[in-house]
């Protein structure tokens, strides 16, 4: 089996990838994540996922490298990580009683053959009507400042939602596993078959 590399230092993505029970290493991609002029959210996350995978490829000459990137979109506006309490309040206030679409770009790059497979996976979050008090209480309790959209769906953030709509709950946390298994298979890595080699 080729070396499997997660081109991310996100602990959330690492935890998700561990579910596949395969050995992997992580590497930090240093890329400029600025959107291009008139770039759609879908094009942005797919491009960044590919760039992240390729950015770490120079350190690994024979590896399957996973790149991933995510944005939240509400009423046509792209929203990233809030980074602080005030921005978190702004984001969650904007989301109150609305639907937010998360687009996750996913790429698997074979550094030996230069083969790239990539896709964009959408996931829709329908928010409850949120009071100022609920928003502030949530942010203080969980401090989700480096999560796109200002919440952690795998924890207390679940209290903010009316319903979730998508194929794979892992997508919302940052790594669409169902689609990843399919991309890895296109590169000749069958996750279940590999379990026998362990």
mmCIF file of N, CA, C and O in Angstrom, residues 81-150:
data_model
loop_
_atom_site.group_PDB
_atom_site.id
_atom_site.type_symbol
_atom_site.label_atom_id
_atom_site.label_comp_id
_atom_site.label_asym_id
_atom_site.label_seq_id
_atom_site.Cartn_x
_atom_site.Cartn_y
_atom_site.Cartn_z
ATOM 1 N N UNK A 81 -13.938 30.738 8.924
ATOM 2 C CA UNK A 81 -13.822 30.578 10.376
ATOM 3 C C UNK A 81 -13.990 31.945 11.038
ATOM 4 O O UNK A 81 -13.487 32.945 10.517
ATOM 5 N N UNK A 82 -14.666 31.998 12.180
ATOM 6 C CA UNK A 82 -14.895 33.301 12.815
ATOM 7 C C UNK A 82 -13.663 33.870 13.528
ATOM 8 O O UNK A 82 -13.516 35.083 13.643
ATOM 9 N N UNK A 83 -12.798 33.000 14.047
ATOM 10 C CA UNK A 83 -11.563 33.373 14.764
ATOM 11 C C UNK A 83 -11.765 34.050 16.120
ATOM 12 O O UNK A 83 -10.842 34.076 16.926
ATOM 13 N N UNK A 84 -12.961 34.631 16.376
ATOM 14 C CA UNK A 84 -13.178 35.239 17.695
ATOM 15 C C UNK A 84 -14.666 35.296 18.036
ATOM 16 O O UNK A 84 -15.521 35.030 17.181
ATOM 17 N N UNK A 85 -14.946 35.664 19.283
ATOM 18 C CA UNK A 85 -16.313 35.677 19.817
ATOM 19 C C UNK A 85 -17.228 36.606 19.013
ATOM 20 O O UNK A 85 -18.332 36.223 18.612
ATOM 21 N N UNK A 86 -16.785 37.847 18.749
ATOM 22 C CA UNK A 86 -17.640 38.820 18.060
ATOM 23 C C UNK A 86 -18.051 38.348 16.669
ATOM 24 O O UNK A 86 -19.213 38.480 16.277
ATOM 25 N N UNK A 87 -17.096 37.782 15.938
ATOM 26 C CA UNK A 87 -17.421 37.256 14.603
ATOM 27 C C UNK A 87 -18.342 36.041 14.702
ATOM 28 O O UNK A 87 -19.203 35.833 13.852
ATOM 29 N N UNK A 88 -18.138 35.224 15.746
ATOM 30 C CA UNK A 88 -19.012 34.076 15.989
ATOM 31 C C UNK A 88 -20.447 34.516 16.212
ATOM 32 O O UNK A 88 -21.398 33.932 15.673
ATOM 33 N N UNK A 89 -20.618 35.574 17.006
ATOM 34 C CA UNK A 89 -21.964 36.124 17.258
ATOM 35 C C UNK A 89 -22.588 36.585 15.940
ATOM 36 O O UNK A 89 -23.751 36.292 15.651
ATOM 37 N N UNK A 90 -21.802 37.270 15.111
ATOM 38 C CA UNK A 90 -22.308 37.770 13.818
ATOM 39 C C UNK A 90 -22.752 36.611 12.928
ATOM 40 O O UNK A 90 -23.819 36.655 12.315
ATOM 41 N N UNK A 91 -21.897 35.569 12.849
ATOM 42 C CA UNK A 91 -22.237 34.438 11.979
ATOM 43 C C UNK A 91 -23.506 33.738 12.457
ATOM 44 O O UNK A 91 -24.421 33.509 11.671
ATOM 45 N N UNK A 92 -23.552 33.391 13.733
ATOM 46 C CA UNK A 92 -24.714 32.631 14.225
ATOM 47 C C UNK A 92 -25.991 33.475 14.197
ATOM 48 O O UNK A 92 -27.078 32.948 13.967
ATOM 49 N N UNK A 93 -25.867 34.781 14.402
ATOM 50 C CA UNK A 93 -27.042 35.668 14.305
ATOM 51 C C UNK A 93 -27.581 35.651 12.871
ATOM 52 O O UNK A 93 -28.792 35.631 12.640
ATOM 53 N N UNK A 94 -26.666 35.642 11.921
ATOM 54 C CA UNK A 94 -27.048 35.611 10.502
ATOM 55 C C UNK A 94 -27.742 34.284 10.154
ATOM 56 O O UNK A 94 -28.645 34.247 9.326
ATOM 57 N N UNK A 95 -27.310 33.198 10.797
ATOM 58 C CA UNK A 95 -27.842 31.860 10.485
ATOM 59 C C UNK A 95 -29.213 31.594 11.113
ATOM 60 O O UNK A 95 -29.898 30.654 10.719
ATOM 61 N N UNK A 96 -29.599 32.376 12.110
ATOM 62 C CA UNK A 96 -30.840 32.128 12.851
ATOM 63 C C UNK A 96 -32.034 31.951 11.909
ATOM 64 O O UNK A 96 -32.301 32.804 11.060
ATOM 65 N N UNK A 97 -32.709 30.801 12.050
ATOM 66 C CA UNK A 97 -33.899 30.455 11.264
ATOM 67 C C UNK A 97 -33.629 30.413 9.751
ATOM 68 O O UNK A 97 -34.516 30.640 8.946
ATOM 69 N N UNK A 98 -32.371 30.122 9.377
ATOM 70 C CA UNK A 98 -32.023 30.028 7.954
ATOM 71 C C UNK A 98 -31.322 28.699 7.683
ATOM 72 O O UNK A 98 -30.961 27.981 8.609
ATOM 73 N N UNK A 99 -31.096 28.438 6.392
ATOM 74 C CA UNK A 99 -30.336 27.253 5.987
ATOM 75 C C UNK A 99 -28.964 27.695 5.492
ATOM 76 O O UNK A 99 -28.855 28.699 4.796
ATOM 77 N N UNK A 100 -27.960 26.941 5.876
ATOM 78 C CA UNK A 100 -26.585 27.234 5.470
ATOM 79 C C UNK A 100 -26.050 26.007 4.744
ATOM 80 O O UNK A 100 -26.183 24.879 5.232
ATOM 81 N N UNK A 101 -25.473 26.218 3.557
ATOM 82 C CA UNK A 101 -24.885 25.105 2.806
ATOM 83 C C UNK A 101 -23.378 25.099 3.022
ATOM 84 O O UNK A 101 -22.717 26.117 2.862
ATOM 85 N N UNK A 102 -22.877 23.944 3.432
ATOM 86 C CA UNK A 102 -21.432 23.744 3.574
ATOM 87 C C UNK A 102 -20.956 22.982 2.355
ATOM 88 O O UNK A 102 -21.514 21.945 2.007
ATOM 89 N N UNK A 103 -19.939 23.526 1.699
ATOM 90 C CA UNK A 103 -19.323 22.840 0.563
ATOM 91 C C UNK A 103 -17.948 22.360 1.001
ATOM 92 O O UNK A 103 -17.134 23.150 1.482
ATOM 93 N N UNK A 104 -17.719 21.057 0.852
ATOM 94 C CA UNK A 104 -16.414 20.497 1.186
ATOM 95 C C UNK A 104 -15.754 19.980 -0.076
ATOM 96 O O UNK A 104 -16.308 19.125 -0.767
ATOM 97 N N UNK A 105 -14.598 20.544 -0.389
ATOM 98 C CA UNK A 105 -13.805 20.059 -1.513
ATOM 99 C C UNK A 105 -12.941 18.909 -1.023
ATOM 100 O O UNK A 105 -12.391 18.962 0.081
ATOM 101 N N UNK A 106 -12.852 17.857 -1.819
ATOM 102 C CA UNK A 106 -12.072 16.679 -1.446
ATOM 103 C C UNK A 106 -11.220 16.252 -2.638
ATOM 104 O O UNK A 106 -11.697 16.230 -3.773
ATOM 105 N N UNK A 107 -9.971 15.928 -2.380
ATOM 106 C CA UNK A 107 -9.056 15.514 -3.442
ATOM 107 C C UNK A 107 -8.189 14.366 -2.950
ATOM 108 O O UNK A 107 -7.780 14.339 -1.787
ATOM 109 N N UNK A 108 -7.932 13.405 -3.836
ATOM 110 C CA UNK A 108 -6.881 12.412 -3.592
ATOM 111 C C UNK A 108 -5.886 12.558 -4.744
ATOM 112 O O UNK A 108 -6.261 12.519 -5.921
ATOM 113 N N UNK A 109 -4.627 12.780 -4.378
ATOM 114 C CA UNK A 109 -3.559 13.016 -5.360
ATOM 115 C C UNK A 109 -2.497 11.936 -5.208
ATOM 116 O O UNK A 109 -1.994 11.703 -4.110
ATOM 117 N N UNK A 110 -2.197 11.255 -6.314
ATOM 118 C CA UNK A 110 -1.137 10.247 -6.320
ATOM 119 C C UNK A 110 0.156 10.942 -6.735
ATOM 120 O O UNK A 110 0.315 11.356 -7.886
ATOM 121 N N UNK A 111 1.077 11.093 -5.786
ATOM 122 C CA UNK A 111 2.294 11.875 -6.056
ATOM 123 C C UNK A 111 3.257 11.154 -7.005
ATOM 124 O O UNK A 111 4.123 11.788 -7.603
ATOM 125 N N UNK A 112 3.086 9.851 -7.168
ATOM 126 C CA UNK A 112 3.962 9.118 -8.097
ATOM 127 C C UNK A 112 3.488 9.278 -9.545
ATOM 128 O O UNK A 112 4.277 9.468 -10.460
ATOM 129 N N UNK A 113 2.169 9.213 -9.760
ATOM 130 C CA UNK A 113 1.637 9.258 -11.136
ATOM 131 C C UNK A 113 1.038 10.611 -11.512
ATOM 132 O O UNK A 113 0.659 10.827 -12.663
ATOM 133 N N UNK A 114 0.922 11.522 -10.530
ATOM 134 C CA UNK A 114 0.273 12.837 -10.735
ATOM 135 C C UNK A 114 -1.224 12.728 -11.019
ATOM 136 O O UNK A 114 -1.840 13.689 -11.485
ATOM 137 N N UNK A 115 -1.828 11.561 -10.729
ATOM 138 C CA UNK A 115 -3.274 11.405 -10.948
ATOM 139 C C UNK A 115 -4.035 12.150 -9.849
ATOM 140 O O UNK A 115 -3.751 11.988 -8.663
ATOM 141 N N UNK A 116 -5.014 12.962 -10.273
ATOM 142 C CA UNK A 116 -5.844 13.725 -9.336
ATOM 143 C C UNK A 116 -7.294 13.295 -9.489
ATOM 144 O O UNK A 116 -7.819 13.241 -10.605
ATOM 145 N N UNK A 117 -7.949 12.963 -8.382
ATOM 146 C CA UNK A 117 -9.403 12.804 -8.387
ATOM 147 C C UNK A 117 -9.936 13.782 -7.353
ATOM 148 O O UNK A 117 -9.363 13.928 -6.273
ATOM 149 N N UNK A 118 -11.021 14.465 -7.704
ATOM 150 C CA UNK A 118 -11.552 15.457 -6.765
ATOM 151 C C UNK A 118 -13.056 15.612 -6.954
ATOM 152 O O UNK A 118 -13.608 15.236 -7.994
ATOM 153 N N UNK A 119 -13.704 16.186 -5.949
ATOM 154 C CA UNK A 119 -15.144 16.421 -5.995
ATOM 155 C C UNK A 119 -15.508 17.460 -4.937
ATOM 156 O O UNK A 119 -14.685 17.841 -4.104
ATOM 157 N N UNK A 120 -16.764 17.897 -5.001
ATOM 158 C CA UNK A 120 -17.296 18.807 -3.986
ATOM 159 C C UNK A 120 -18.560 18.183 -3.413
ATOM 160 O O UNK A 120 -19.449 17.763 -4.164
ATOM 161 N N UNK A 121 -18.624 18.096 -2.103
ATOM 162 C CA UNK A 121 -19.749 17.467 -1.411
ATOM 163 C C UNK A 121 -20.522 18.537 -0.624
ATOM 164 O O UNK A 121 -19.962 19.198 0.254
ATOM 165 N N UNK A 122 -21.816 18.727 -0.942
ATOM 166 C CA UNK A 122 -22.603 19.705 -0.194
ATOM 167 C C UNK A 122 -23.256 19.095 1.045
ATOM 168 O O UNK A 122 -23.489 17.873 1.102
ATOM 169 N N UNK A 123 -23.535 19.920 2.025
ATOM 170 C CA UNK A 123 -24.259 19.483 3.227
ATOM 171 C C UNK A 123 -25.035 20.694 3.736
ATOM 172 O O UNK A 123 -24.466 21.780 3.855
ATOM 173 N N UNK A 124 -26.308 20.511 3.998
ATOM 174 C CA UNK A 124 -27.150 21.656 4.390
ATOM 175 C C UNK A 124 -27.537 21.566 5.861
ATOM 176 O O UNK A 124 -27.987 20.520 6.336
ATOM 177 N N UNK A 125 -27.352 22.676 6.565
ATOM 178 C CA UNK A 125 -27.725 22.769 7.977
ATOM 179 C C UNK A 125 -28.882 23.757 8.092
ATOM 180 O O UNK A 125 -28.775 24.903 7.634
ATOM 181 N N UNK A 126 -29.988 23.298 8.681
ATOM 182 C CA UNK A 126 -31.146 24.170 8.909
ATOM 183 C C UNK A 126 -31.110 24.591 10.384
ATOM 184 O O UNK A 126 -31.177 23.740 11.274
ATOM 185 N N UNK A 127 -30.986 25.896 10.610
ATOM 186 C CA UNK A 127 -30.831 26.410 11.970
ATOM 187 C C UNK A 127 -32.168 26.730 12.630
ATOM 188 O O UNK A 127 -33.109 27.183 11.973
ATOM 189 N N UNK A 128 -32.219 26.525 13.938
ATOM 190 C CA UNK A 128 -33.333 27.002 14.756
ATOM 191 C C UNK A 128 -33.325 28.525 14.772
ATOM 192 O O UNK A 128 -32.321 29.155 14.427
ATOM 193 N N UNK A 129 -34.433 29.120 15.244
ATOM 194 C CA UNK A 129 -34.433 30.541 15.566
ATOM 195 C C UNK A 129 -33.611 30.677 16.846
ATOM 196 O O UNK A 129 -33.913 30.023 17.851
ATOM 197 N N UNK A 130 -32.538 31.457 16.798
ATOM 198 C CA UNK A 130 -31.598 31.540 17.919
ATOM 199 C C UNK A 130 -31.680 32.900 18.602
ATOM 200 O O UNK A 130 -31.600 33.933 17.932
ATOM 201 N N UNK A 131 -31.839 32.891 19.917
ATOM 202 C CA UNK A 131 -31.823 34.151 20.665
ATOM 203 C C UNK A 131 -30.375 34.585 20.888
ATOM 204 O O UNK A 131 -29.451 33.767 20.814
ATOM 205 N N UNK A 132 -30.193 35.862 21.175
ATOM 206 C CA UNK A 132 -28.865 36.396 21.461
ATOM 207 C C UNK A 132 -28.233 35.638 22.627
ATOM 208 O O UNK A 132 -27.052 35.301 22.608
ATOM 209 N N UNK A 133 -29.051 35.354 23.635
ATOM 210 C CA UNK A 133 -28.574 34.639 24.823
ATOM 211 C C UNK A 133 -28.095 33.235 24.475
ATOM 212 O O UNK A 133 -27.047 32.782 24.939
ATOM 213 N N UNK A 134 -28.861 32.532 23.624
ATOM 214 C CA UNK A 134 -28.469 31.175 23.207
ATOM 215 C C UNK A 134 -27.152 31.202 22.432
ATOM 216 O O UNK A 134 -26.278 30.364 22.648
ATOM 217 N N UNK A 135 -27.030 32.175 21.536
ATOM 218 C CA UNK A 135 -25.811 32.297 20.723
ATOM 219 C C UNK A 135 -24.600 32.540 21.620
ATOM 220 O O UNK A 135 -23.575 31.858 21.507
ATOM 221 N N UNK A 136 -24.718 33.494 22.534
ATOM 222 C CA UNK A 136 -23.585 33.832 23.403
ATOM 223 C C UNK A 136 -23.248 32.683 24.347
ATOM 224 O O UNK A 136 -22.072 32.376 24.565
ATOM 225 N N UNK A 137 -24.276 32.024 24.880
ATOM 226 C CA UNK A 137 -24.052 30.882 25.789
ATOM 227 C C UNK A 137 -23.319 29.768 25.061
ATOM 228 O O UNK A 137 -22.388 29.160 25.587
ATOM 229 N N UNK A 138 -23.767 29.502 23.818
ATOM 230 C CA UNK A 138 -23.132 28.446 23.036
ATOM 231 C C UNK A 138 -21.662 28.774 22.766
ATOM 232 O O UNK A 138 -20.776 27.948 22.986
ATOM 233 N N UNK A 139 -21.393 29.991 22.292
ATOM 234 C CA UNK A 139 -20.023 30.368 21.934
ATOM 235 C C UNK A 139 -19.093 30.320 23.146
ATOM 236 O O UNK A 139 -17.952 29.869 23.048
ATOM 237 N N UNK A 140 -19.585 30.757 24.287
ATOM 238 C CA UNK A 140 -18.755 30.747 25.499
ATOM 239 C C UNK A 140 -18.478 29.312 25.957
ATOM 240 O O UNK A 140 -17.391 29.000 26.445
ATOM 241 N N UNK A 141 -19.470 28.444 25.793
ATOM 242 C CA UNK A 141 -19.311 27.052 26.237
ATOM 243 C C UNK A 141 -18.343 26.287 25.339
ATOM 244 O O UNK A 141 -17.499 25.535 25.815
ATOM 245 N N UNK A 142 -18.456 26.489 24.025
ATOM 246 C CA UNK A 142 -17.709 25.624 23.106
ATOM 247 C C UNK A 142 -16.524 26.301 22.402
ATOM 248 O O UNK A 142 -15.632 25.615 21.918
ATOM 249 N N UNK A 143 -16.559 27.617 22.302
ATOM 250 C CA UNK A 143 -15.472 28.381 21.665
ATOM 251 C C UNK A 143 -15.041 27.798 20.301
ATOM 252 O O UNK A 143 -13.865 27.465 20.106
ATOM 253 N N UNK A 144 -15.991 27.695 19.365
ATOM 254 C CA UNK A 144 -15.715 27.061 18.065
ATOM 255 C C UNK A 144 -15.115 28.032 17.049
ATOM 256 O O UNK A 144 -15.543 28.098 15.899
ATOM 257 N N UNK A 145 -14.107 28.806 17.489
ATOM 258 C CA UNK A 145 -13.642 29.924 16.660
ATOM 259 C C UNK A 145 -12.793 29.515 15.479
ATOM 260 O O UNK A 145 -12.535 30.303 14.599
ATOM 261 N N UNK A 146 -12.323 28.254 15.476
ATOM 262 C CA UNK A 146 -11.604 27.904 14.246
ATOM 263 C C UNK A 146 -12.355 26.825 13.456
ATOM 264 O O UNK A 146 -11.786 26.040 12.730
ATOM 265 N N UNK A 147 -13.703 26.898 13.555
ATOM 266 C CA UNK A 147 -14.601 26.040 12.770
ATOM 267 C C UNK A 147 -15.429 26.923 11.827
ATOM 268 O O UNK A 147 -16.032 27.899 12.277
ATOM 269 N N UNK A 148 -15.448 26.566 10.537
ATOM 270 C CA UNK A 148 -16.280 27.314 9.581
ATOM 271 C C UNK A 148 -17.721 27.313 10.067
ATOM 272 O O UNK A 148 -18.266 26.261 10.387
ATOM 273 N N UNK A 149 -18.319 28.493 10.141
ATOM 274 C CA UNK A 149 -19.714 28.572 10.562
ATOM 275 C C UNK A 149 -19.913 28.754 12.055
ATOM 276 O O UNK A 149 -21.038 28.875 12.530
ATOM 277 N N UNK A 150 -18.855 28.762 12.838
ATOM 278 C CA UNK A 150 -18.931 29.041 14.290
ATOM 279 C C UNK A 150 -19.635 27.975 15.122
ATOM 280 O O UNK A 150 -20.313 28.296 16.092
#
